[in-house]
CSV table of C-alpha atoms in Angstrom, one decimal:
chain,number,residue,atom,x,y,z
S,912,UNK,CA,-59.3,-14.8,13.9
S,913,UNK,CA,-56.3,-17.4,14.2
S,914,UNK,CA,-58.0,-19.4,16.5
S,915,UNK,CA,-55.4,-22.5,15.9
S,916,UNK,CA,-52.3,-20.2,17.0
S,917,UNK,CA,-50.5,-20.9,20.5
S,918,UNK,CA,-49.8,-17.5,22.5
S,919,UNK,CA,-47.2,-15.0,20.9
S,920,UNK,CA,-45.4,-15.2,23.7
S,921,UNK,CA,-44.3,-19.0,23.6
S,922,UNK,CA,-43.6,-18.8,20.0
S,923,UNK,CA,-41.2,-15.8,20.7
S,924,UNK,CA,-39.6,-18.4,23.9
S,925,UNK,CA,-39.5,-21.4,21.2
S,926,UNK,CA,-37.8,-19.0,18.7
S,927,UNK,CA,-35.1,-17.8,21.1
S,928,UNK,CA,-34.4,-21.4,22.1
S,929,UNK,CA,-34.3,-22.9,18.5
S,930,UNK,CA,-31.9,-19.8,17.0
S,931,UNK,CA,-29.6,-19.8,20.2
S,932,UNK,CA,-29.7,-24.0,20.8
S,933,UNK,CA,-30.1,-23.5,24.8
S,934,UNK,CA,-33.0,-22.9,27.5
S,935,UNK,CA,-30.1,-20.8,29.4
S,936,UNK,CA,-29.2,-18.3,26.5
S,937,UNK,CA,-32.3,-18.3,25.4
S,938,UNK,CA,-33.0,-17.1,29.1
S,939,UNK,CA,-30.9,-14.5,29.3
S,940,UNK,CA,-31.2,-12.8,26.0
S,941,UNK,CA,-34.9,-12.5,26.7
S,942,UNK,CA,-34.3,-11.9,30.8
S,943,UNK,CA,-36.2,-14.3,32.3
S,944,UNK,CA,-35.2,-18.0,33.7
S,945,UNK,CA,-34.5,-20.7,32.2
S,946,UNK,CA,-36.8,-22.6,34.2
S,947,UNK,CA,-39.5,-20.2,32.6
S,948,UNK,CA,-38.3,-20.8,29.0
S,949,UNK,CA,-39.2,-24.6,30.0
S,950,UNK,CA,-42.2,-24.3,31.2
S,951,UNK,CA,-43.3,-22.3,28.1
S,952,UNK,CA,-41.9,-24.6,25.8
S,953,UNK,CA,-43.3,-27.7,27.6
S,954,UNK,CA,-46.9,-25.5,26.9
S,955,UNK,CA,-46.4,-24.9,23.9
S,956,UNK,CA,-45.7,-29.0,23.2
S,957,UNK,CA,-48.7,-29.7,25.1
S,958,UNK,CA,-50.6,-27.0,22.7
S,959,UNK,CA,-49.1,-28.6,19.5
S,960,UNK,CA,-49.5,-32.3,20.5
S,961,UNK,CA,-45.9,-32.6,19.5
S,962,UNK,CA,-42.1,-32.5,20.9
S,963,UNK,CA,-40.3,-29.5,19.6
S,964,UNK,CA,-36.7,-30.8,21.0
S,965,UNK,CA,-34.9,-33.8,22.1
S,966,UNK,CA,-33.6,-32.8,25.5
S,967,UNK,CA,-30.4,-34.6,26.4
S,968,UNK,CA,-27.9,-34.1,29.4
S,969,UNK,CA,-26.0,-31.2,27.8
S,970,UNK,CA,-28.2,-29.8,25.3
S,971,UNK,CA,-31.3,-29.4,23.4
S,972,UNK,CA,-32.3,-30.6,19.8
S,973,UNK,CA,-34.8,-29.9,17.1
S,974,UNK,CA,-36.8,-32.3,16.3
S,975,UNK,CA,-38.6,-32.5,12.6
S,976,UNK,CA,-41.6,-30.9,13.9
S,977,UNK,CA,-39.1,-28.3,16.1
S,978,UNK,CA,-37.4,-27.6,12.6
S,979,UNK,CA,-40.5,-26.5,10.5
S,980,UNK,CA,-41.5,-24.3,13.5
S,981,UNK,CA,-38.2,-22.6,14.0
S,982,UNK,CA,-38.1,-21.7,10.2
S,983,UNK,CA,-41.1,-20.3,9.9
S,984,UNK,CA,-41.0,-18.4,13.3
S,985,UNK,CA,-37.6,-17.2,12.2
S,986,UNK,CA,-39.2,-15.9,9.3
S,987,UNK,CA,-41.9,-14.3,10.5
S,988,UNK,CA,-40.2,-12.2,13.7
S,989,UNK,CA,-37.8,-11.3,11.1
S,990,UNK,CA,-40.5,-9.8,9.0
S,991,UNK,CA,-41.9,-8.8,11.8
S,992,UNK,CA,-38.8,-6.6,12.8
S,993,UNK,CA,-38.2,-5.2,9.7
S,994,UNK,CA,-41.7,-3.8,9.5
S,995,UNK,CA,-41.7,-2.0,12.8
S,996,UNK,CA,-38.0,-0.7,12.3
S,997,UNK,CA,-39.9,0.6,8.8
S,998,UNK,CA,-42.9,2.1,10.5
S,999,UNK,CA,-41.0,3.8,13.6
S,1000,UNK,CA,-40.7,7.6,13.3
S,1001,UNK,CA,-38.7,7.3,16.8
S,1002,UNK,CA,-34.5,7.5,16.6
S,1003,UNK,CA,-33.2,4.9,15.4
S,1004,UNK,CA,-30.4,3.1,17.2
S,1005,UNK,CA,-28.0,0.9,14.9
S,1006,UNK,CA,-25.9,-1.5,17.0
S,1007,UNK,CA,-22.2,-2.2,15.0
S,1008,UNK,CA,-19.8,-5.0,15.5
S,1009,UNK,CA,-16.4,-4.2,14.3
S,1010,UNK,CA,-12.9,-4.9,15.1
S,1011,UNK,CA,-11.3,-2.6,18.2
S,1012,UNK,CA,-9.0,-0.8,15.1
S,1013,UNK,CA,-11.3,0.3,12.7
S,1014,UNK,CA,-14.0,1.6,15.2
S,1015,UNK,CA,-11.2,3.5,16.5
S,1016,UNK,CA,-9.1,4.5,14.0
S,1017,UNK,CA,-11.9,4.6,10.9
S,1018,UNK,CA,-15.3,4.4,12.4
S,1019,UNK,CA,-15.6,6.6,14.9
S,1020,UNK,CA,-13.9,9.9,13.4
S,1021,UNK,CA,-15.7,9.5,10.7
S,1022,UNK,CA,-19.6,9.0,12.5
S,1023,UNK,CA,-19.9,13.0,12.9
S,1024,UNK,CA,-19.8,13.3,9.2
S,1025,UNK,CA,-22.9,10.6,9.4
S,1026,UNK,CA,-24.9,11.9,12.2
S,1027,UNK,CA,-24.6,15.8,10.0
S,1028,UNK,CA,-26.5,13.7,7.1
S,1029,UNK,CA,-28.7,11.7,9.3
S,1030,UNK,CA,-29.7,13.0,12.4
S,1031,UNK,CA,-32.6,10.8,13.6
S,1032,UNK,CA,-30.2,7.4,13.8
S,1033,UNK,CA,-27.9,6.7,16.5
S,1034,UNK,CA,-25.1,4.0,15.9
S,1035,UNK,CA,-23.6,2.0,19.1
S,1036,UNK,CA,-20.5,0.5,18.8
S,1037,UNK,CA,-19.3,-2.9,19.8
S,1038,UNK,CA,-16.1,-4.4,19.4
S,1039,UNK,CA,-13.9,-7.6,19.5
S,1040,UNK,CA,-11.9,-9.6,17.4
S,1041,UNK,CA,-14.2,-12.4,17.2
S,1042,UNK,CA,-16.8,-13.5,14.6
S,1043,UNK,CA,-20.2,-12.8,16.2
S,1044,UNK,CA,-23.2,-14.8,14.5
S,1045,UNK,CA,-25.2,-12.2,13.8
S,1046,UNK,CA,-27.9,-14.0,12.6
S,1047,UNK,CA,-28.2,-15.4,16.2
S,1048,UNK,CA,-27.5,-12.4,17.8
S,1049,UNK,CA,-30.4,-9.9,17.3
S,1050,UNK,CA,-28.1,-7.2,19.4
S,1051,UNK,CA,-26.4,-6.6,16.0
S,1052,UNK,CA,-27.7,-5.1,13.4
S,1053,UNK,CA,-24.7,-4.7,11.2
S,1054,UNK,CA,-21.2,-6.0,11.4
S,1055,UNK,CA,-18.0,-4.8,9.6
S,1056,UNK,CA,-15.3,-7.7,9.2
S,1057,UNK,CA,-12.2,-7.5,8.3
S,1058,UNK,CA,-10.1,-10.5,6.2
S,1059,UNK,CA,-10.8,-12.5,3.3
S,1060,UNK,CA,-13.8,-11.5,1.5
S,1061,UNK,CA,-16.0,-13.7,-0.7
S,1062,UNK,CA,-18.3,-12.1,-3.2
S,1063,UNK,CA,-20.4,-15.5,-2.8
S,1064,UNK,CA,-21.0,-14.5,0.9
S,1065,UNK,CA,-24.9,-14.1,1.7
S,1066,UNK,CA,-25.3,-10.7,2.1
S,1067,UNK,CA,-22.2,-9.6,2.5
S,1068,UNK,CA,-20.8,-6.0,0.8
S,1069,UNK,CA,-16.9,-5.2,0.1
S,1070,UNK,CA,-16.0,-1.7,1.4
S,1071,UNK,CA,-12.4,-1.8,0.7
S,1072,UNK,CA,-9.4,-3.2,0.2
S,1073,UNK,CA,-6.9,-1.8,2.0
S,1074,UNK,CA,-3.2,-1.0,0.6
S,1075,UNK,CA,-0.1,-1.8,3.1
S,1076,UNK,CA,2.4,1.2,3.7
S,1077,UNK,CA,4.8,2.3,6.2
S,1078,UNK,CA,4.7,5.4,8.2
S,1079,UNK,CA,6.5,7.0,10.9
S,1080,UNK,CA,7.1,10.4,12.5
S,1081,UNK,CA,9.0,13.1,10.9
S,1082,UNK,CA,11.3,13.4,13.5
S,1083,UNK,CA,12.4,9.5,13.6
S,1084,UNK,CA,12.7,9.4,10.1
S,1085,UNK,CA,14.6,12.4,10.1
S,1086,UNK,CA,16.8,10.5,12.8
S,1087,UNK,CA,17.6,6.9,10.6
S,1088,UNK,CA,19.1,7.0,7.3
S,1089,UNK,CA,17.9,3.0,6.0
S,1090,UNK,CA,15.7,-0.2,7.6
S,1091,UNK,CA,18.8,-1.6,10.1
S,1092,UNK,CA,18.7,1.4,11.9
S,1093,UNK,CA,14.9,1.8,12.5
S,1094,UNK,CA,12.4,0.0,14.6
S,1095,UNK,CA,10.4,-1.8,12.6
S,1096,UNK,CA,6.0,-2.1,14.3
S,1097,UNK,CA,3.8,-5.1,13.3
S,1098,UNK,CA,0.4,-7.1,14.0
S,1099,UNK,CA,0.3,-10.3,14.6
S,1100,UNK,CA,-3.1,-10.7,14.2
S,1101,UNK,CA,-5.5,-12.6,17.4
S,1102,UNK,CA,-7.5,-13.9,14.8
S,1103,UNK,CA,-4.9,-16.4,13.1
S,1104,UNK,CA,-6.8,-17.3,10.3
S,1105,UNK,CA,-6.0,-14.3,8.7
S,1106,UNK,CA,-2.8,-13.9,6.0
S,1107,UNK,CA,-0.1,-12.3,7.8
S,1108,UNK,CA,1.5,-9.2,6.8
S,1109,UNK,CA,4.7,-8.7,8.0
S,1110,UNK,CA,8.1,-6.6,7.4
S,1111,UNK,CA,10.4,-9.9,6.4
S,1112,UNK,CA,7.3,-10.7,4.1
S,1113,UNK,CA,7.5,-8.0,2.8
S,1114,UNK,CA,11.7,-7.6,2.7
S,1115,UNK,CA,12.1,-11.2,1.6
S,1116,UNK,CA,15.9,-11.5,1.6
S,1117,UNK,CA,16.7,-7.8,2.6
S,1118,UNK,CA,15.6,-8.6,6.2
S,1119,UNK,CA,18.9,-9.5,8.1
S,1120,UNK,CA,20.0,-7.6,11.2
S,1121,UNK,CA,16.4,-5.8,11.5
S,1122,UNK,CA,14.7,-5.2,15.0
S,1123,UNK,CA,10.8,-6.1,14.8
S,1124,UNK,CA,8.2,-5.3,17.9
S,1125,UNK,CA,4.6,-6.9,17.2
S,1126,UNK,CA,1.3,-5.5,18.8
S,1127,UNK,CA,-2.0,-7.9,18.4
S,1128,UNK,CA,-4.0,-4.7,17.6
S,1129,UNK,CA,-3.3,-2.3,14.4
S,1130,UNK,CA,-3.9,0.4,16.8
S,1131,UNK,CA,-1.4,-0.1,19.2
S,1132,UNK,CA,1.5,-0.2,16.2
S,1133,UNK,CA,0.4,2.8,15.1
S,1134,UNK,CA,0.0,4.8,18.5
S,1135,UNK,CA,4.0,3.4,18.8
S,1136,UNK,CA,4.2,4.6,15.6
S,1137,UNK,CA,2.7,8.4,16.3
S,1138,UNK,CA,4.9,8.1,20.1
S,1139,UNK,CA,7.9,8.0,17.5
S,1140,UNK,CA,9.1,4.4,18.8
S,1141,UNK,CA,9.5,3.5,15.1
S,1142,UNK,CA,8.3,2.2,11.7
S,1143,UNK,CA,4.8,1.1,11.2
S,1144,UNK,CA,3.6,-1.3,9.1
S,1145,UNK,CA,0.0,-0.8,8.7
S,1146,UNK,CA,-3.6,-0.3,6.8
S,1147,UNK,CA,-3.9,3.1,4.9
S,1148,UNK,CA,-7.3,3.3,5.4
S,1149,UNK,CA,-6.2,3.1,9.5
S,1150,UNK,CA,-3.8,5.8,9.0
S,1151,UNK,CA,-5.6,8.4,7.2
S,1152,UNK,CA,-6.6,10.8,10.2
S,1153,UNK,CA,-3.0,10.9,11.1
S,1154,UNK,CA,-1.3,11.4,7.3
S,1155,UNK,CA,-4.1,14.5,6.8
S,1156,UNK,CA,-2.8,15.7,10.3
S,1157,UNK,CA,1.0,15.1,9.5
S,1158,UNK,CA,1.3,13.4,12.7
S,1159,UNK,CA,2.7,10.6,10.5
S,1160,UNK,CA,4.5,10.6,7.1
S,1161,UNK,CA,5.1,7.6,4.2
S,1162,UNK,CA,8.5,6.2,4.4
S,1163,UNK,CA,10.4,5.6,1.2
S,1164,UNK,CA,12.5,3.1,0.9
S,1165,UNK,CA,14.2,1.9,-2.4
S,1166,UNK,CA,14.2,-1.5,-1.5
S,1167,UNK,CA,10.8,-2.7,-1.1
S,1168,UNK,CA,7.4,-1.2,-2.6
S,1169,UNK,CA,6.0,1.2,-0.9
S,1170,UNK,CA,2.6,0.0,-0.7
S,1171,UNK,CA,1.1,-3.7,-1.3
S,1172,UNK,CA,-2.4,-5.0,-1.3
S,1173,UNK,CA,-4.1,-6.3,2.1
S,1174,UNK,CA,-7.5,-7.4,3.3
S,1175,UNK,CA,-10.5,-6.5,2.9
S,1176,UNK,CA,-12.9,-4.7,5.1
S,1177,UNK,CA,-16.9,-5.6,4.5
S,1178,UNK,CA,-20.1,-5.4,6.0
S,1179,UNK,CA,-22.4,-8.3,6.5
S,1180,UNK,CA,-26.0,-8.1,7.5
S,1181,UNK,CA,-28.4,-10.0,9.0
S,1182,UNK,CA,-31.5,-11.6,7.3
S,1183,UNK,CA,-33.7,-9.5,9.4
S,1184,UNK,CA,-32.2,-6.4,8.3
S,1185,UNK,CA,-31.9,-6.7,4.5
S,1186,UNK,CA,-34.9,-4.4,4.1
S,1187,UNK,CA,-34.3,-2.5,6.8
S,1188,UNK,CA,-34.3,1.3,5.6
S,1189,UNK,CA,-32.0,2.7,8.5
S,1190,UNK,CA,-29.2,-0.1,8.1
S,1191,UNK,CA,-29.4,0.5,4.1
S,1192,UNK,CA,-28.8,4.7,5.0
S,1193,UNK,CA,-26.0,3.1,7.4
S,1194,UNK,CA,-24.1,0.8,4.4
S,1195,UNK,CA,-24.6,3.5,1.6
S,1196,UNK,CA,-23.0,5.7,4.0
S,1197,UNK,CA,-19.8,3.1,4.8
S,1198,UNK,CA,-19.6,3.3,1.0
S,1199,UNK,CA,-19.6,6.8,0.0
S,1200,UNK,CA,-17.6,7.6,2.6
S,1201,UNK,CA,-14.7,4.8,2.5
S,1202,UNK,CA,-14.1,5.5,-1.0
């Protein structure tokens, strides 16, 4: 019926290579050789009376004829995704990037309340602090950033934007009658590009003879925080489980706010999954339930 099409299986090869920009990844996201992934693109050249890439020491490149094929494959494995994720009656599995602190602290004492409304998807749970390209990566099918967000981003939905506070035990507060007495928990963030929220920020000039310990993960400053070694600064939305359990309470202090605005937290999904039905359960889920 298409008698002018090359073999499935070499445009699938061609599309790996093209979206990832190496024989070698393209390799080992579809577990064969690299070797093999040149073979099949050389066919597939051979087939199409045409070079697909410019092969230099180091790496590969499109060429005009590689470009048109890799946006139109693109296009049609995504459709061709998103149909069969439609059609499938099977469990579902969602795969979620997020950062170590919300799957923790947020995400995953939460995912009960999900899997009670929707039984028949699964969600697995990755996590670093890094910004995966998801529409590379076809192991993610959702991720859930956390920074700056941009209402022009391309699909990309705001969950929340988190207020600042401080918390601590009730027995260390019960133990420090002001700031110079206490000590005071922070992130320093791995990911540098984001604003910094920190207590002499926060203090401006009131922050003289104060004693700061920084973590790179929310969750460490808060589990000092609930160990009672001090004051944290952190993320309501991080700190709700342990305000409803009263492992933690808000610290007053007349001298600063007690809360200020920080980041946001938002999803962003791939291309391939815009009309996906099980990742649009998963985000008007996120929604509900964050708010």
């Amino acid at each position: 019926m298409y008698p002018n099409l090359p073999s499935l299986n070499s445009l699938k090869v061609f599309d790996a290579a093209a979206r990832l920009g190496s024989f070698k990844k393209a390799a080992e996201e579809l577990f064969i050789t690299p070797t093999a992934v040149s073979h099949q693109i050389k066919s597939l050249e051979e087939t199409l009376g045409s070079q697909l890439f410019e092969r230099k020491t180091r790496a590969i490149q499109l060429t005009e004829e590689g470009r048109l094929l890799a946006e139109t494959t693109s296009r049609a494995f995504q459709q061709l995704a998103a149909a069969i994720g439609e059609i499938a009656n099977s469990n579902r599995v969602i795969a979620v990037s997020t950062t170590s602190s919300f799957a923790a602290l947020w995400l995953v004492p939460h995912l009960e309340r999900f899997y009670q409304k929707h039984p028949g998807i699964e969600i697995s749970i990755s996590t670093g602090e890094q910004i995966d390209d998801i529409e590379r990566d076809r192991h993610i099918d959702v991720a859930i950033r956390y920074g700056e967000f941009d209402p022009k981003a391309k699909n990309s939905t705001r969950l929340i934007t988190e207020s600042v506070g401080m918390y601590a035990t009730r027995n260390y507060l019960a133990n420090i009658t002001d700031l110079e007495q206490a000590q005071l928990l922070e992130t320093k963030w791995i990911n540098q590009s984001l604003t910094p929220f920190s207590w002499k920020s926060l203090l401006g000039d009131f922050n003289k003879n104060l004693t700061i310990r920084q973590y790179d993960q929310e969750y460490h400053v808060i589990q000092a925080a609930l160990a009672s070694q001090g004051i944290a600064l952190v993320s309501s939305l991080l700190i709700q489980n342990a305000l409803q359990n009263r492992w933690l309470l808000p610290y007053k202090s007349t001298a600063i706010k007690q809360k200020a605005e920080g980041l946001s937290y938002y999803a962003v999904i791939p291309g391939r999954n815009i009309n996906n039905k099980q990742v649009s359960v998963f985000l008007d889920w996120l929604l509900e339930e964050i708010e």
